[in-house]
Short mmCIF file of C-alpha atoms in Angstrom, two decimals:
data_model
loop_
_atom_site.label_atom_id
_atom_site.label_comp_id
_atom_site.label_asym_id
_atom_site.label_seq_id
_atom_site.Cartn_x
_atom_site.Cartn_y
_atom_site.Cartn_z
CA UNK A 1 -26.80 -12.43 -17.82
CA UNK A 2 -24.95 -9.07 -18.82
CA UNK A 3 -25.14 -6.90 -15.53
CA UNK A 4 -25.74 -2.85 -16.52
CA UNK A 5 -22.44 -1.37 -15.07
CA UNK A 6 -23.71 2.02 -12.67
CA UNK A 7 -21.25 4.34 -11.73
CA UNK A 8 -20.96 4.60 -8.11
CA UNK A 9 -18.37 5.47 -5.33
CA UNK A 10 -16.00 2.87 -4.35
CA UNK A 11 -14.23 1.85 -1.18
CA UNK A 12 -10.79 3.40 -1.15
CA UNK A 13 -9.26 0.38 0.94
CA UNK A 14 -6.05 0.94 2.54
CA UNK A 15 -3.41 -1.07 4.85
CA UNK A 16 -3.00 -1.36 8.66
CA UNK A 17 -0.01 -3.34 9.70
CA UNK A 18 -0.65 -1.73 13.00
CA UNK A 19 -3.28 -0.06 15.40
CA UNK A 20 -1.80 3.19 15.26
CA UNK A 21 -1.27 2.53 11.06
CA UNK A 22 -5.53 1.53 11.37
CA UNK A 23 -6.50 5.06 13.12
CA UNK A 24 -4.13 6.62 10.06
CA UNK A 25 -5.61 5.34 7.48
CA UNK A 26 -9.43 5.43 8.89
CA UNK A 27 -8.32 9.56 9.65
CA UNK A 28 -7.04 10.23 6.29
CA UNK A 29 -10.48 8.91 4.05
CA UNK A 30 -10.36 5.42 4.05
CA UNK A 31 -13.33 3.57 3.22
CA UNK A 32 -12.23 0.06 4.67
CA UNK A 33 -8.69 -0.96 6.12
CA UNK A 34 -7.49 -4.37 6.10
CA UNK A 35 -5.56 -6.10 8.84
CA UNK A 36 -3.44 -8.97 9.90
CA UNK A 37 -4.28 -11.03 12.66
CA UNK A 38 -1.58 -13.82 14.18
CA UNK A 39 -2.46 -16.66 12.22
CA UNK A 40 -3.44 -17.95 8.50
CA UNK A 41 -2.36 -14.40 6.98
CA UNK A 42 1.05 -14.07 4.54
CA UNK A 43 2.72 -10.88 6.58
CA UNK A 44 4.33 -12.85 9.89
CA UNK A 45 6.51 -9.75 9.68
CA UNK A 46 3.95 -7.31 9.61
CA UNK A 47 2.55 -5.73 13.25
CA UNK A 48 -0.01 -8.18 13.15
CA UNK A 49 -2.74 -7.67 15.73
CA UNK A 50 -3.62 -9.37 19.03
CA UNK A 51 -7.73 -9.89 19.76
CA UNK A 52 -7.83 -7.12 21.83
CA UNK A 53 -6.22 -4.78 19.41
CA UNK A 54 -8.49 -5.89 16.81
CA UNK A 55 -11.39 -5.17 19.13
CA UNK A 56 -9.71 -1.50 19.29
CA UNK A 57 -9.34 -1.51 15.68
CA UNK A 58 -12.94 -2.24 15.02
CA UNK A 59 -14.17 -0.38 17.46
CA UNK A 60 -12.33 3.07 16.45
CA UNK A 61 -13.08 1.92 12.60
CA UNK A 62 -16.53 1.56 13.26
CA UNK A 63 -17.20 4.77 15.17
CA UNK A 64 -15.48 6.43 11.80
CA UNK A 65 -18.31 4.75 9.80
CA UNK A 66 -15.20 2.34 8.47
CA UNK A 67 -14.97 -1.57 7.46
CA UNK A 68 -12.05 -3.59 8.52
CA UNK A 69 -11.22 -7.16 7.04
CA UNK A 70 -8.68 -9.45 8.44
CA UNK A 71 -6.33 -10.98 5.65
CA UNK A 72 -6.58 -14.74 6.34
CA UNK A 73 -4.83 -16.09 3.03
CA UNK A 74 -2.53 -18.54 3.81
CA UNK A 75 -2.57 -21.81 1.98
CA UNK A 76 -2.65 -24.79 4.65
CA UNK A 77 -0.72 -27.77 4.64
CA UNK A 78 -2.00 -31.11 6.69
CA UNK A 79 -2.72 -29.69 10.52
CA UNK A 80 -2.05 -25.69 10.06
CA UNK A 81 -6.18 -25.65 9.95
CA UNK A 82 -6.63 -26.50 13.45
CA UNK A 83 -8.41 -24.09 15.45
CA UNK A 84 -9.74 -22.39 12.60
CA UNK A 85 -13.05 -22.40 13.32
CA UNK A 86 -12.79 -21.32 16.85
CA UNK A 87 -10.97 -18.30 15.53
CA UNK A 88 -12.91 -17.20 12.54
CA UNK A 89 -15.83 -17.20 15.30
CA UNK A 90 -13.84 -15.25 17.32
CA UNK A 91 -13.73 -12.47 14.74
CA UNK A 92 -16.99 -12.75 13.81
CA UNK A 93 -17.87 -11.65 16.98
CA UNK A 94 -15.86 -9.10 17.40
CA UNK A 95 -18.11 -7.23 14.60
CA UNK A 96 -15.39 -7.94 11.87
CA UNK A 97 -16.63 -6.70 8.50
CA UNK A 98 -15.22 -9.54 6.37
CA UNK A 99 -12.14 -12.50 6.34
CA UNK A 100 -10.40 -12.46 3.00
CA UNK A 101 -9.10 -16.07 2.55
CA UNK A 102 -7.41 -18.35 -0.65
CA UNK A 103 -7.77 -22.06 0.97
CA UNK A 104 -10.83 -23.87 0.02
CA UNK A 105 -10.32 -25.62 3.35
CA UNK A 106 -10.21 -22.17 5.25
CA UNK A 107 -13.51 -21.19 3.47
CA UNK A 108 -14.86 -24.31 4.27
CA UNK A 109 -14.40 -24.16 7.71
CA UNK A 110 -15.46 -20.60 8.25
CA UNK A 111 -18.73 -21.30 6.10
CA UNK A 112 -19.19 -23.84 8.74
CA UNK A 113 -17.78 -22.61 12.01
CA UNK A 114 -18.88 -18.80 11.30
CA UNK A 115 -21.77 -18.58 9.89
CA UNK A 116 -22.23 -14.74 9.10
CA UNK A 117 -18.98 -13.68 8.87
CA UNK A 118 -18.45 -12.26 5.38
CA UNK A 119 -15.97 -14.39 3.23
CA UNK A 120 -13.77 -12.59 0.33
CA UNK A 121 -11.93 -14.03 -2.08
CA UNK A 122 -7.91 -13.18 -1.65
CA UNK A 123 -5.96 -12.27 -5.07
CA UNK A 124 -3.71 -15.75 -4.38
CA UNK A 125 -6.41 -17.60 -5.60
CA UNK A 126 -6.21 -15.88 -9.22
CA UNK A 127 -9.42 -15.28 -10.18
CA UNK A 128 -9.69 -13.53 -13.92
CA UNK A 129 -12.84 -14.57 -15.32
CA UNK A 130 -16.45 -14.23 -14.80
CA UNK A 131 -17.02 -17.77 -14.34
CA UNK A 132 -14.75 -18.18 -11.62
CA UNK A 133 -16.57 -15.29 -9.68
CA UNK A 134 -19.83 -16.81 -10.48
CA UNK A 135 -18.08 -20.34 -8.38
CA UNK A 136 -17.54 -18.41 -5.64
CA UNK A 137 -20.57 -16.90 -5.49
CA UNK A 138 -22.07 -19.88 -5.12
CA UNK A 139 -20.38 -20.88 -2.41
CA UNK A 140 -21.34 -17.91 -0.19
CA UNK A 141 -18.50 -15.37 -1.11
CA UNK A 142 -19.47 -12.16 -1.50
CA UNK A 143 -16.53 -10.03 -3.46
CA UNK A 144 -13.45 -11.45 -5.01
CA UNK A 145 -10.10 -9.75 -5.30
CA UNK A 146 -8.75 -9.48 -8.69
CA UNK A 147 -6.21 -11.61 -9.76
CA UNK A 148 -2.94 -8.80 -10.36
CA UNK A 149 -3.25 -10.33 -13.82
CA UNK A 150 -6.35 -9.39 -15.44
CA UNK A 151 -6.36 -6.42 -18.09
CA UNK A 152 -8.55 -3.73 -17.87
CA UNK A 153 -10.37 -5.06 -20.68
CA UNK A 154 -11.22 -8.62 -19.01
CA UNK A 155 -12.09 -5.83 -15.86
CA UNK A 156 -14.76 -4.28 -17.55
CA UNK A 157 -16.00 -7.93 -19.02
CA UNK A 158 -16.42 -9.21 -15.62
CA UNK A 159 -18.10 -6.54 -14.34
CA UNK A 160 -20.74 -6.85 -16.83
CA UNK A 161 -21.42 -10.34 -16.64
CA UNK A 162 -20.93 -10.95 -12.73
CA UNK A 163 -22.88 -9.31 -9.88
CA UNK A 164 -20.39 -10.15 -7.14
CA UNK A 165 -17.88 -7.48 -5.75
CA UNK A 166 -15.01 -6.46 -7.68
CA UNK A 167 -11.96 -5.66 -5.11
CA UNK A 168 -9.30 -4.54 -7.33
CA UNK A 169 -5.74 -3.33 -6.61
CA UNK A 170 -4.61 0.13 -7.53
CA UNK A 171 -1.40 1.23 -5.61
CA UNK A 172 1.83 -0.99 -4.35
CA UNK A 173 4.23 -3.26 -4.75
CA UNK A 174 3.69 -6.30 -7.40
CA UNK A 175 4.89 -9.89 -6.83
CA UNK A 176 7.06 -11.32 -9.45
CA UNK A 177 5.26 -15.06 -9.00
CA UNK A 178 1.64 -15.28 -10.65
CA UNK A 179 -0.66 -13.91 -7.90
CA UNK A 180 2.64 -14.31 -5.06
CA UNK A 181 1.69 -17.88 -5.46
CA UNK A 182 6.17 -18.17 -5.06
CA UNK A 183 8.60 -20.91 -4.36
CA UNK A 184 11.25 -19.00 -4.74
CA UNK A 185 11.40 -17.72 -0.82
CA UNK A 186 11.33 -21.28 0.32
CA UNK A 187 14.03 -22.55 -2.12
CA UNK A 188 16.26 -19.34 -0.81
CA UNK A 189 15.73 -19.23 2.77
CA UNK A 190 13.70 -21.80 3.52
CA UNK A 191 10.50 -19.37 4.82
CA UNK A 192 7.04 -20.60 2.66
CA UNK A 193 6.02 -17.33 1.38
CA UNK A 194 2.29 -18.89 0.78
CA UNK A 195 2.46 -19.77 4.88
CA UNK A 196 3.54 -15.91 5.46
CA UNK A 197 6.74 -16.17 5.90
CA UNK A 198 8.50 -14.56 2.19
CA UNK A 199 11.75 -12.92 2.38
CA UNK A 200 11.13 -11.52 -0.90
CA UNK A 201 14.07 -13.15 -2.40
CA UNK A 202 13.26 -11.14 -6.00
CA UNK A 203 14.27 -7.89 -4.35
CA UNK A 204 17.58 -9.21 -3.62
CA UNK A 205 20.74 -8.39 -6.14
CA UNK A 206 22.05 -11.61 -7.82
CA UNK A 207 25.56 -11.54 -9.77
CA UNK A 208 25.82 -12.90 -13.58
CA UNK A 209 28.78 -14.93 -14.61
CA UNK A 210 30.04 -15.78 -17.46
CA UNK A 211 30.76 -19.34 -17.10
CA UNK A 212 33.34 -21.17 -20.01
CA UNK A 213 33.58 -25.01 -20.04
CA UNK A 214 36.43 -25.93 -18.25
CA UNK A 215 37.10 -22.81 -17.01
CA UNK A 216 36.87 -20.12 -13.91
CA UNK A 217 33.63 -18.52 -13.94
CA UNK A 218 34.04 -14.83 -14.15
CA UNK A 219 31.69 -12.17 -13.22
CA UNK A 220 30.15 -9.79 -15.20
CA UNK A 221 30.05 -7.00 -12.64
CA UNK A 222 30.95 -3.92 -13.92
CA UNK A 223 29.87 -4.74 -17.66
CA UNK A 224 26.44 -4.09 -17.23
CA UNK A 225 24.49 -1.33 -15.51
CA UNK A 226 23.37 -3.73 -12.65
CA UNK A 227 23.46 -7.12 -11.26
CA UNK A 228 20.66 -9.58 -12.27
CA UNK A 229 17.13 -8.64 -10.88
CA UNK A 230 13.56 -10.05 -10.86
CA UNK A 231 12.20 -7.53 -8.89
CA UNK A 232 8.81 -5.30 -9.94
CA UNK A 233 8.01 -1.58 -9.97
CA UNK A 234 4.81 -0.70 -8.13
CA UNK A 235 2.03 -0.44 -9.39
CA UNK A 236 0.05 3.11 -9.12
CA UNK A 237 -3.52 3.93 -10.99
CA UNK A 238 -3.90 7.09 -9.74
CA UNK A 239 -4.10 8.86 -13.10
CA UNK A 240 -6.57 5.99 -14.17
CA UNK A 241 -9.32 5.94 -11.21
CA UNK A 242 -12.26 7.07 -14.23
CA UNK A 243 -11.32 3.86 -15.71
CA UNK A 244 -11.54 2.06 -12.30
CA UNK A 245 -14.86 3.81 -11.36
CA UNK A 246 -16.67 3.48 -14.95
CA UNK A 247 -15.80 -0.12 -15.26
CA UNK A 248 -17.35 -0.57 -11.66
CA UNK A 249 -14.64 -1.27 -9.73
CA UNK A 250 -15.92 -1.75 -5.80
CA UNK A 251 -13.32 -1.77 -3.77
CA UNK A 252 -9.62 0.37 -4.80
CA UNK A 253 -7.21 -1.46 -3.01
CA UNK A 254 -3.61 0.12 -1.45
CA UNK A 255 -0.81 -2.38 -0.92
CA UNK A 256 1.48 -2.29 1.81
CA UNK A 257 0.65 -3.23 5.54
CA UNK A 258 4.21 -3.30 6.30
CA UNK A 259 4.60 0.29 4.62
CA UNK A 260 4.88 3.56 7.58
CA UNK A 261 2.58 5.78 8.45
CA UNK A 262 4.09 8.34 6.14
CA UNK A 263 3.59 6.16 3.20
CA UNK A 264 -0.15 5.00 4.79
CA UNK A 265 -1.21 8.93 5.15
CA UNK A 266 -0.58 10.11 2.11
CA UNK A 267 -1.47 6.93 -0.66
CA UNK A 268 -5.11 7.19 0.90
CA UNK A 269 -5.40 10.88 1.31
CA UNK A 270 -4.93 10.63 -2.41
CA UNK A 271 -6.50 7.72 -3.76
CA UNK A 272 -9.39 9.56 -1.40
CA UNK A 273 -9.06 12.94 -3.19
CA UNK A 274 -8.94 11.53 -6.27
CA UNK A 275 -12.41 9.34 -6.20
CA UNK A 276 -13.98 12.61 -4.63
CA UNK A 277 -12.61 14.52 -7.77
CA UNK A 278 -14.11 12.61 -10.66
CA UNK A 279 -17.00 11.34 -8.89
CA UNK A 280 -17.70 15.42 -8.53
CA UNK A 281 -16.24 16.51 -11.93
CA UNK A 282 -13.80 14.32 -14.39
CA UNK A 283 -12.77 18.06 -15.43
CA UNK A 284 -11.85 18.74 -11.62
CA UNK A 285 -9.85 15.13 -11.44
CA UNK A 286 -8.09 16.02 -14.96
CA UNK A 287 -7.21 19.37 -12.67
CA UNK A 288 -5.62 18.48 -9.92
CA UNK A 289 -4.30 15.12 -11.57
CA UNK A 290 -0.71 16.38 -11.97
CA UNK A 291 -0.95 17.55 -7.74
CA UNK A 292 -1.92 13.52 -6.84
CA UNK A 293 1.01 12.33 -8.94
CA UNK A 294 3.64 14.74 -7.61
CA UNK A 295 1.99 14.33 -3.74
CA UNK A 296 2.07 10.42 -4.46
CA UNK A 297 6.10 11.01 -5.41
CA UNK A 298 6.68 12.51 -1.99
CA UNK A 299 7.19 9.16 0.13
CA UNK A 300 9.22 6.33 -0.40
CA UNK A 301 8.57 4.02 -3.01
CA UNK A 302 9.92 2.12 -6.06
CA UNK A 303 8.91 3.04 -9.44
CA UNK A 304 5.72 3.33 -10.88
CA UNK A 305 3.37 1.38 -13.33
CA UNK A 306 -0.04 0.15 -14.13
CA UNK A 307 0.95 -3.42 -14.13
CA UNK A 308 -0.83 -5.97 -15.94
CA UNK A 309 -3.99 -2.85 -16.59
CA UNK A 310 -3.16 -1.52 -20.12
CA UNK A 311 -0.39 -3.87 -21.31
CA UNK A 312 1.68 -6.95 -20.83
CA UNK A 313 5.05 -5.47 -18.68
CA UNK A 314 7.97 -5.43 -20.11
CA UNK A 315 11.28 -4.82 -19.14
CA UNK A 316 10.40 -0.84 -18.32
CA UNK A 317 8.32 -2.50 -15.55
CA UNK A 318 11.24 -3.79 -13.70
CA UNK A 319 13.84 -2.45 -11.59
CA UNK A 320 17.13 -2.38 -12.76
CA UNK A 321 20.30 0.58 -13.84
CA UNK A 322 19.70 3.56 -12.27
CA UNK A 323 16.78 4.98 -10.57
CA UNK A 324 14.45 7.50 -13.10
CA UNK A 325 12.83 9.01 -9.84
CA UNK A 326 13.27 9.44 -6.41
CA UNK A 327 11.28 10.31 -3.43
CA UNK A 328 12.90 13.83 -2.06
CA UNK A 329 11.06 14.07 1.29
CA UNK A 330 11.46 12.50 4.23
CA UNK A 331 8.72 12.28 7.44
CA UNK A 332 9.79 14.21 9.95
CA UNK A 333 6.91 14.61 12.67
CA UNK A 334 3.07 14.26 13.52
CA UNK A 335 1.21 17.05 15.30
CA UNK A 336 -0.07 16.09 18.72
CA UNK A 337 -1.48 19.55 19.62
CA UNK A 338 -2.58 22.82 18.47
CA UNK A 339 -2.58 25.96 20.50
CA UNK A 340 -4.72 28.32 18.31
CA UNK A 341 -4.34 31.56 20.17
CA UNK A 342 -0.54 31.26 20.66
CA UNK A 343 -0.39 29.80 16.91
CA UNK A 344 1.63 27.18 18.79
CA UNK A 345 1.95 23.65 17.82
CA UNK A 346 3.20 19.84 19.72
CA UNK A 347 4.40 17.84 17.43
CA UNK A 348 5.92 14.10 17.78
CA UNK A 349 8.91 14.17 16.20
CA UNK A 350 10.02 11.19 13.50
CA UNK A 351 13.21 12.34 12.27
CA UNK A 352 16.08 14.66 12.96
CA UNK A 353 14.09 18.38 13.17
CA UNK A 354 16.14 21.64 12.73
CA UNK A 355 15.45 24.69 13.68
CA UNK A 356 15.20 26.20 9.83
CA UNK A 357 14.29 23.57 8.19
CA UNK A 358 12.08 23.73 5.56
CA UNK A 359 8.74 21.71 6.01
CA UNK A 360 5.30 20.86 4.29
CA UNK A 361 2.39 20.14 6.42
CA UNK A 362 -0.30 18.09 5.20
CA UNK A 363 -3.74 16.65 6.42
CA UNK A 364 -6.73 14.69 5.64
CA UNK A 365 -8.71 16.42 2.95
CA UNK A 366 -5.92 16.84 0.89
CA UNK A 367 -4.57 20.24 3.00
CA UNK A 368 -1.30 21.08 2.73
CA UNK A 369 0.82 24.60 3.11
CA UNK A 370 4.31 24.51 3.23
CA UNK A 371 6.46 26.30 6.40
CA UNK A 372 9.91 26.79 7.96
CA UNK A 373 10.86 25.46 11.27
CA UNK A 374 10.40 28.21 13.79
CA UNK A 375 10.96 28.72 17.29
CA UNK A 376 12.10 24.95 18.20
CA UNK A 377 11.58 23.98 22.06
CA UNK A 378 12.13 20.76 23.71
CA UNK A 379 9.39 19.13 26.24
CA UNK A 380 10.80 21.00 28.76
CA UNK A 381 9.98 24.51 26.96
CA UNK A 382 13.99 24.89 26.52
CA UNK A 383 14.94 26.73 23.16
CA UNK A 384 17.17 24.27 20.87
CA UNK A 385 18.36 24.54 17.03
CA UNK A 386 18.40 20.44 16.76
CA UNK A 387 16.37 17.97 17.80
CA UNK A 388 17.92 13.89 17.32
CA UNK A 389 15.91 12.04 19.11
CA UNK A 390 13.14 10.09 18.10
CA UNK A 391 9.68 10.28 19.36
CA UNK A 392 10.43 13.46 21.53
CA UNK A 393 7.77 15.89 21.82
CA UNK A 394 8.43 19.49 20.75
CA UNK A 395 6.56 23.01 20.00
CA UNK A 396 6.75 24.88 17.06
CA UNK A 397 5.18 27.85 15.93
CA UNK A 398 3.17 27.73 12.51
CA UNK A 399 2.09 30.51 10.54
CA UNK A 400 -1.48 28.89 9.32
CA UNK A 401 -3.96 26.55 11.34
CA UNK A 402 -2.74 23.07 11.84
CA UNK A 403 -4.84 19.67 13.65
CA UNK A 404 -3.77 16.97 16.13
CA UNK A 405 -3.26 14.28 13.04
CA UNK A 406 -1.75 16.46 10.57
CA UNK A 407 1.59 15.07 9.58
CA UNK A 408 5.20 16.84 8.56
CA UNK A 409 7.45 16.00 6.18
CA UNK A 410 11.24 17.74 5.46
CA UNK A 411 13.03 18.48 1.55
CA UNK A 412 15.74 15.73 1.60
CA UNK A 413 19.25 16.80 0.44
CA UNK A 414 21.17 14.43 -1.27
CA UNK A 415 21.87 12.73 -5.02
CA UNK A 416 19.30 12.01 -7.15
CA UNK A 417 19.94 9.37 -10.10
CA UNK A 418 18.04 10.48 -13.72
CA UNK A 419 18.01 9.07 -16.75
CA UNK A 420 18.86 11.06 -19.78
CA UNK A 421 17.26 10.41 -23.12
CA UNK A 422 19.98 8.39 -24.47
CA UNK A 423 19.27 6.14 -21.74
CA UNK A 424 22.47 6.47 -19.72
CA UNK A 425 22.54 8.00 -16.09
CA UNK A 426 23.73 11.06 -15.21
CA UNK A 427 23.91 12.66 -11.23
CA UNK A 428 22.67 15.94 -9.52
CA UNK A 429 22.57 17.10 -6.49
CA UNK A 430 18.69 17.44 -5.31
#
């Protein structure tokens, strides 16, 4: 039966590697975060979290009127399923929100083991049609994350013909493989990228060689603009949340649980500002559309695309000659403090901090003003022009009001890498 599509608000769902990346992204709008614990997920690398910082988590989440999911998605080969059960119970009763899982067996056993703990679907299982939701519904599931796949047309005809939960991505990195179901990790390094261990071997720089029978294989260095690459801009929707929110969407997902707090901060403060926008007026979001774009440009990232959304990607949707764009800010601090009458500010500092310098604060809400570095004193309340170390505390004074929270980021110097319309590269100095 055809399901009447009603616009409402969805989850802006963003990454937590970490604790301290959770209490980012629940201060700066998110909806939901999702986590890693330290087993069955696909980030071993990530800052996966113990029990008793998922406890925290939750707890801090919760009293922010915020879900958290753990990322359980691992496929399981013969014995990684043991203790399973135990666990999922373990989460459940922690006051988890939801498990987001790809192995049948996995589902099985937390249907069984768990009962009440919410089950979602994970993208590896590639789900792109309406029947395929419909399955899984029937089995207990309550939402299923869209296959990276699916066009924005085959969106909008599952949404009308499914009632589950539609978690769809919106912002991050893509996987070359068909929904990162990849061999390629394992074949290179021997770490099973479906058991969490990838070392993203696509991102690496291969050489091409020219290779005539019966002779020395030469390389081909130098002859073209770069060495061999499979690797994939990100993706970024920004400028198309109406079509996420009119087609239904529930949940906008953010990639990236290995990504800083930088890059956590500011991807959710906009996806955030963004539903608020057109959910209040698609003339306000066409408004301050260009300000999300630029503000998403400010941390570090690869190139941009909508994926798999509007088109099939081509060779403009991977990485390779020089870079068209790059980030020109770098983090620099957090403030820890605010001292209103003395206009005084502690701040927690990230990267090398000059007396000077030119800075932008920024802050949940989408605030931002921009500043210079003024009156620079160490922990000890000594004057300094330069602080190099990381993590050390420091005051500053700021000309506008700032909040413990609010984050600082610096104008990198250096070379930026364009491409000209002929398509060749030329260099200027940022």
């Amino acid at each position: 039966m055809t399901q009447q599509i009603k616009k409402k608000r969805p989850e802006v769902l963003s990454p937590a590697g970490t604790l301290e990346k959770l209490k980012v992204a629940v201060d700066y709008g998110a909806d939901a975060v999702f986590i890693g614990g330290q087993a069955y997920g696909l980030r071993s690398r990530a800052g996966n979290f113990s029990m008793e910082e998922m406890a925290e988590g939750i707890s801090y989440a919760h009293d922010h009127g915020v879900k958290v999911y753990v990322a359980a998605n691992m496929v399981t080969h013969e014995g990684n399923e043991i203790g399973a059960g135990q666990w999922f119970r373990q989460l459940r009763d922690l006051g988890l929100d939801a498990v987001i899982v790809s192995d049948p067996a996995l589902i099985t056993i937390c249907v069984t083991d768990a009962p009440g703990l919410e089950i979602h679907l994970s993208t590896q299982a590639s789900s792109t049609n309406y029947e395929t939701f419909e399955f899984w519904k029937e089995l207990g599931l309550t939402r299923v994350v869209l296959a990276r796949e699916v066009s924005m047309a085959e969106l909008a005809e599952i949404r009308k013909r499914t009632s589950v939960e539609i978690e769809a991505f919106v912002h991050g990195a893509m996987c070359i493989s068909y929904s990162g179901r990849c061999v390629l990790s394992n074949h290179m390094s021997h770490r099973d990228a479906n058991r969490g261990g990838c070392s993203q071997s696509c991102r690496w720089k291969y050489d091409l060689y020219d290779l005539p029978f019966g002779q020395e294989r030469r390389s081909l260095k130098g002859e073209i603009p770069e060495e061999f690459s499979m690797s994939a801009v990100d993706m970024c929707m920004i400028e198309n949340i109406p079509d996420m929110i009119e087609n239904g969407v529930d949940s906008l997902k953010i990639e990236g649980r290995m990504k800083s707090i930088h890059y956590v901060s500011t991807v959710t403060n906009c996806y955030k500002a963004a539903v608020d926008a057109y959910l209040e007026s698609p003339a306000k979001f066409e408004a301050m559309k260009e300000d999300l774009i630029d503000e998403l440009w400010k941390v570090a990232q690869r190139e941009l695309a909508t994926g798999f959304y509007y088109h099939r990607p081509t060779e403009n949707e991977q990485l390779f000659g020089a870079r068209r764009k790059i980030p020109q800010y770098q983090f620099v601090g957090e403030v820890i403090d605010f001292d209103e009458t003395a206009m005084r500010a502690t701040i927690r500092q990230r990267n090398v901090i000059n007396e000077g310098d030119s800075v932008e604060f920024y802050g949940p809400g989408f605030r931002h003003f921009k500043a210079f570095i003024k009156d620079l004193h160490n922990a000890d309340g000594q004057k300094i022009e330069r602080a190099p170390k990381p993590m050390e505390l420091l005051t500053i004074t700021v000309p506008q009001k700032v909040k413990a929270g609010d984050m600082i980021r610096a104008c990198k110097e250096g070379l930026v890498n364009l491409y000209k319309e002929d398509g060749s590269s030329v260099t200027v100095r940022a």
